[in-house]
Amino acid sequence: MQTSSAQRRSSKVITYLRLPVLLATAMMTMGSGMGASGCGSSGPSKPDCTSGCEISGTYTLTFEDTSELPEGCRRLEATLPTEPMVIRHQYDSSNDWFNIDIGQRWLTGYFKGNGGRKVEASGNHHTNTFGVIHEFELEGTLDAVPETTTMPLTLTGTYRVKDSGNSFSEYEDYDCDVRRAFTAVRVVKE
């Protein structure tokens, strides 16, 4: 009798523990169990930009107002760029990021494409001694959907320079927040 009673209790315990054990196993093999992919997933995430993504190229950059920036900006080593703007779209199977180089300025942005024409990027001026002392942003709209890297393309928008808000003793008293309208035309090689 004791054997059958012990077996029944053991059987009830196993039945009772079956569900938590199954849930724990499922969570370990399927990621978090909350919709995250794990083993057997469909692969890496796909980029948002699947068409009209060809923003890469070298652009001539001109500003409507080329006057000198205010003194606070100059003391933060901020100037308007005069060099060409080079965009490198980092499009691959998992992302839609792009980089912009304008002389010694490096900006990073995200471009969705797919018929969209809005471009946004940002960066900062960093020194080894003081860290970030000013930031810059670029926002604009393309005149056409960039279907190829050889089609003419114009980007118009606003370039912003602002202080970083850091409180370094040498820079804390300088205020800078300037926006300038720009036009950037892609150089097309024939």
mmCIF file of C-alpha atoms in Angstrom:
data_model
loop_
_atom_site.group_PDB
_atom_site.id
_atom_site.type_symbol
_atom_site.label_atom_id
_atom_site.label_comp_id
_atom_site.label_asym_id
_atom_site.label_seq_id
_atom_site.Cartn_x
_atom_site.Cartn_y
_atom_site.Cartn_z
ATOM 1 C CA MET A 1 0.000 0.000 0.000
ATOM 2 C CA GLN A 2 2.707 2.411 0.802
ATOM 3 C CA THR A 3 4.207 1.890 -2.592
ATOM 4 C CA SER A 4 1.073 2.770 -4.492
ATOM 5 C CA SER A 5 0.395 5.804 -2.234
ATOM 6 C CA ALA A 6 3.966 7.056 -2.759
ATOM 7 C CA GLN A 7 3.647 6.516 -6.500
ATOM 8 C CA ARG A 8 0.392 8.511 -6.575
ATOM 9 C CA ARG A 9 1.997 11.398 -4.682
ATOM 10 C CA SER A 10 5.026 11.266 -6.970
ATOM 11 C CA SER A 11 2.747 11.219 -9.997
ATOM 12 C CA LYS A 12 0.809 14.272 -8.697
ATOM 13 C CA VAL A 13 4.064 16.154 -8.029
ATOM 14 C CA ILE A 14 5.347 15.402 -11.531
ATOM 15 C CA THR A 15 2.040 16.512 -13.056
ATOM 16 C CA TYR A 16 2.081 19.673 -10.929
ATOM 17 C CA LEU A 17 5.699 20.521 -11.875
ATOM 18 C CA ARG A 18 5.290 19.708 -15.575
ATOM 19 C CA LEU A 19 3.943 23.145 -16.553
ATOM 20 C CA PRO A 20 6.686 25.228 -14.839
ATOM 21 C CA VAL A 21 9.390 22.961 -16.277
ATOM 22 C CA LEU A 22 7.913 23.276 -19.782
ATOM 23 C CA LEU A 23 7.686 27.077 -19.455
ATOM 24 C CA ALA A 24 11.274 27.342 -18.210
ATOM 25 C CA THR A 25 12.501 25.159 -21.087
ATOM 26 C CA ALA A 26 10.531 27.221 -23.617
ATOM 27 C CA MET A 27 11.968 30.478 -22.291
ATOM 28 C CA MET A 28 15.533 29.198 -22.460
ATOM 29 C CA THR A 29 15.203 27.999 -26.040
ATOM 30 C CA MET A 30 13.097 30.836 -27.446
ATOM 31 C CA GLY A 31 14.869 33.900 -26.096
ATOM 32 C CA SER A 32 13.026 35.793 -23.387
ATOM 33 C CA GLY A 33 9.717 34.115 -24.123
ATOM 34 C CA MET A 34 8.197 37.558 -24.627
ATOM 35 C CA GLY A 35 8.365 37.674 -28.410
ATOM 36 C CA ALA A 36 12.146 37.886 -28.769
ATOM 37 C CA SER A 37 13.585 35.557 -31.316
ATOM 38 C CA GLY A 38 15.931 32.780 -30.320
ATOM 39 C CA CYS A 39 16.801 29.463 -31.938
ATOM 40 C CA GLY A 40 14.927 28.956 -35.162
ATOM 41 C CA SER A 41 14.310 32.667 -35.717
ATOM 42 C CA SER A 42 13.950 33.987 -39.227
ATOM 43 C CA GLY A 43 17.409 35.613 -39.201
ATOM 44 C CA PRO A 44 18.675 39.184 -38.658
ATOM 45 C CA SER A 45 16.271 42.089 -38.678
ATOM 46 C CA LYS A 46 15.669 43.666 -42.058
ATOM 47 C CA PRO A 47 16.506 47.319 -42.747
ATOM 48 C CA ASP A 48 13.699 49.838 -43.108
ATOM 49 C CA CYS A 49 15.178 51.216 -46.322
ATOM 50 C CA THR A 50 14.518 48.747 -49.114
ATOM 51 C CA SER A 51 14.156 51.166 -52.054
ATOM 52 C CA GLY A 52 15.089 54.768 -52.774
ATOM 53 C CA CYS A 53 18.084 54.500 -50.434
ATOM 54 C CA GLU A 54 20.847 55.805 -52.694
ATOM 55 C CA ILE A 55 21.892 58.984 -50.851
ATOM 56 C CA SER A 56 25.636 58.237 -50.992
ATOM 57 C CA GLY A 57 27.880 60.693 -52.793
ATOM 58 C CA THR A 58 29.801 63.939 -52.603
ATOM 59 C CA TYR A 59 27.763 67.130 -52.322
ATOM 60 C CA THR A 60 28.793 70.767 -52.716
ATOM 61 C CA LEU A 61 27.576 72.645 -49.660
ATOM 62 C CA THR A 62 26.523 76.304 -49.669
ATOM 63 C CA PHE A 63 24.903 78.449 -46.985
ATOM 64 C CA GLU A 64 22.471 81.322 -47.605
ATOM 65 C CA ASP A 65 24.075 83.310 -44.779
ATOM 66 C CA THR A 66 27.849 82.983 -44.741
ATOM 67 C CA SER A 67 28.483 85.630 -42.093
ATOM 68 C CA GLU A 68 30.733 84.767 -39.181
ATOM 69 C CA LEU A 69 29.141 82.898 -36.293
ATOM 70 C CA PRO A 70 28.623 84.795 -33.003
ATOM 71 C CA GLU A 71 31.580 85.146 -30.638
ATOM 72 C CA GLY A 72 30.281 82.488 -28.213
ATOM 73 C CA CYS A 73 30.311 79.937 -31.050
ATOM 74 C CA ARG A 74 33.773 80.950 -32.227
ATOM 75 C CA ARG A 75 35.140 80.578 -28.688
ATOM 76 C CA LEU A 76 33.759 77.028 -28.752
ATOM 77 C CA GLU A 77 35.767 76.454 -31.974
ATOM 78 C CA ALA A 78 32.556 76.341 -34.028
ATOM 79 C CA THR A 79 32.594 77.472 -37.651
ATOM 80 C CA LEU A 80 30.457 76.888 -40.709
ATOM 81 C CA PRO A 81 31.845 74.131 -42.906
ATOM 82 C CA THR A 82 33.290 75.119 -46.273
ATOM 83 C CA GLU A 83 34.345 71.649 -47.436
ATOM 84 C CA PRO A 84 32.284 69.271 -49.581
ATOM 85 C CA MET A 85 29.843 66.988 -47.777
ATOM 86 C CA VAL A 86 30.443 63.242 -48.298
ATOM 87 C CA ILE A 87 27.599 60.855 -47.441
ATOM 88 C CA ARG A 88 28.275 57.146 -47.053
ATOM 89 C CA HIS A 89 25.127 55.094 -46.589
ATOM 90 C CA GLN A 90 25.944 52.080 -44.416
ATOM 91 C CA TYR A 91 23.126 50.069 -45.973
ATOM 92 C CA ASP A 92 23.439 46.350 -45.438
ATOM 93 C CA SER A 93 21.122 43.545 -44.452
ATOM 94 C CA SER A 94 20.521 44.904 -40.962
ATOM 95 C CA ASN A 95 20.726 48.704 -40.807
ATOM 96 C CA ASP A 96 20.002 52.013 -42.540
ATOM 97 C CA TRP A 97 22.610 54.267 -40.912
ATOM 98 C CA PHE A 98 24.712 56.712 -42.867
ATOM 99 C CA ASN A 99 27.754 58.832 -42.111
ATOM 100 C CA ILE A 100 28.462 62.353 -43.306
ATOM 101 C CA ASP A 101 31.956 63.795 -43.436
ATOM 102 C CA ILE A 102 32.311 67.559 -43.858
ATOM 103 C CA GLY A 103 36.006 68.283 -43.463
ATOM 104 C CA GLN A 104 36.807 67.417 -39.835
ATOM 105 C CA ARG A 105 33.123 67.081 -38.902
ATOM 106 C CA TRP A 106 31.571 63.629 -38.662
ATOM 107 C CA LEU A 107 27.828 63.171 -38.432
ATOM 108 C CA THR A 108 25.722 60.048 -38.161
ATOM 109 C CA GLY A 109 22.126 59.705 -39.251
ATOM 110 C CA TYR A 110 19.369 57.325 -40.214
ATOM 111 C CA PHE A 111 17.557 57.300 -43.565
ATOM 112 C CA LYS A 112 14.388 55.272 -44.110
ATOM 113 C CA GLY A 113 14.048 55.762 -47.875
ATOM 114 C CA ASN A 114 11.071 53.898 -49.339
ATOM 115 C CA GLY A 115 9.812 57.080 -50.995
ATOM 116 C CA GLY A 116 10.770 59.297 -48.058
ATOM 117 C CA ARG A 117 13.069 62.246 -48.600
ATOM 118 C CA LYS A 118 13.851 63.503 -45.061
ATOM 119 C CA VAL A 119 17.487 63.376 -43.949
ATOM 120 C CA GLU A 120 18.648 63.967 -40.357
ATOM 121 C CA ALA A 121 22.125 63.640 -38.854
ATOM 122 C CA SER A 122 24.093 64.866 -35.849
ATOM 123 C CA GLY A 123 27.618 64.956 -34.487
ATOM 124 C CA ASN A 124 29.876 66.844 -32.095
ATOM 125 C CA HIS A 125 33.262 68.508 -31.724
ATOM 126 C CA HIS A 126 35.245 66.585 -29.137
ATOM 127 C CA THR A 127 38.610 67.510 -27.634
ATOM 128 C CA ASN A 128 40.818 65.246 -25.551
ATOM 129 C CA THR A 129 41.127 67.869 -22.822
ATOM 130 C CA PHE A 130 37.558 69.139 -22.518
ATOM 131 C CA GLY A 131 35.352 66.477 -24.115
ATOM 132 C CA VAL A 132 32.446 67.645 -26.265
ATOM 133 C CA ILE A 133 32.476 71.430 -26.566
ATOM 134 C CA HIS A 134 29.886 71.950 -29.312
ATOM 135 C CA GLU A 135 27.388 69.905 -31.290
ATOM 136 C CA PHE A 136 26.004 70.164 -34.794
ATOM 137 C CA GLU A 137 22.881 68.888 -36.489
ATOM 138 C CA LEU A 138 21.742 68.703 -40.082
ATOM 139 C CA GLU A 139 18.107 68.370 -41.148
ATOM 140 C CA GLY A 140 16.909 68.550 -44.709
ATOM 141 C CA THR A 141 14.712 67.278 -47.492
ATOM 142 C CA LEU A 142 15.839 65.773 -50.773
ATOM 143 C CA ASP A 143 14.320 67.149 -53.977
ATOM 144 C CA ALA A 144 13.702 63.612 -55.300
ATOM 145 C CA VAL A 145 13.628 60.015 -54.133
ATOM 146 C CA PRO A 146 17.257 58.796 -54.481
ATOM 147 C CA GLU A 147 16.825 55.772 -56.779
ATOM 148 C CA THR A 148 20.458 55.662 -58.001
ATOM 149 C CA THR A 149 23.823 57.096 -56.918
ATOM 150 C CA THR A 150 24.253 58.735 -60.334
ATOM 151 C CA MET A 151 21.067 60.796 -60.450
ATOM 152 C CA PRO A 152 21.247 64.531 -59.664
ATOM 153 C CA LEU A 153 20.080 65.224 -56.129
ATOM 154 C CA THR A 154 19.691 68.361 -54.007
ATOM 155 C CA LEU A 155 19.337 68.468 -50.239
ATOM 156 C CA THR A 156 18.006 71.679 -48.657
ATOM 157 C CA GLY A 157 17.611 72.276 -44.975
ATOM 158 C CA THR A 158 19.082 73.665 -41.779
ATOM 159 C CA TYR A 159 22.528 73.255 -40.238
ATOM 160 C CA ARG A 160 22.573 73.921 -36.492
ATOM 161 C CA VAL A 161 25.561 74.587 -34.219
ATOM 162 C CA LYS A 162 25.042 74.694 -30.453
ATOM 163 C CA ASP A 163 27.058 74.545 -27.266
ATOM 164 C CA SER A 164 27.124 71.133 -25.618
ATOM 165 C CA GLY A 165 26.029 72.344 -22.210
ATOM 166 C CA ASN A 166 29.232 71.047 -20.604
ATOM 167 C CA SER A 167 30.465 73.065 -17.648
ATOM 168 C CA PHE A 168 34.198 73.101 -18.324
ATOM 169 C CA SER A 169 35.679 76.178 -16.716
ATOM 170 C CA GLU A 170 37.172 77.415 -19.974
ATOM 171 C CA TYR A 171 33.904 77.043 -21.936
ATOM 172 C CA GLU A 172 31.001 77.397 -19.497
ATOM 173 C CA ASP A 173 30.331 81.092 -20.157
ATOM 174 C CA TYR A 174 29.971 80.758 -23.938
ATOM 175 C CA ASP A 175 26.519 80.440 -25.444
ATOM 176 C CA CYS A 176 26.042 79.168 -28.955
ATOM 177 C CA ASP A 177 22.873 78.153 -30.799
ATOM 178 C CA VAL A 178 22.818 79.120 -34.471
ATOM 179 C CA ARG A 179 20.800 77.757 -37.394
ATOM 180 C CA ARG A 180 21.752 78.402 -41.007
ATOM 181 C CA ALA A 181 19.877 77.390 -44.148
ATOM 182 C CA PHE A 182 21.929 75.340 -46.608
ATOM 183 C CA THR A 183 21.750 73.717 -50.016
ATOM 184 C CA ALA A 184 23.808 70.643 -50.885
ATOM 185 C CA VAL A 185 23.988 69.442 -54.496
ATOM 186 C CA ARG A 186 25.293 65.973 -55.290
ATOM 187 C CA VAL A 187 28.239 65.959 -57.687
ATOM 188 C CA VAL A 188 27.337 63.555 -60.492
ATOM 189 C CA LYS A 189 30.188 62.111 -62.531
ATOM 190 C CA GLU A 190 29.294 61.430 -66.125
#
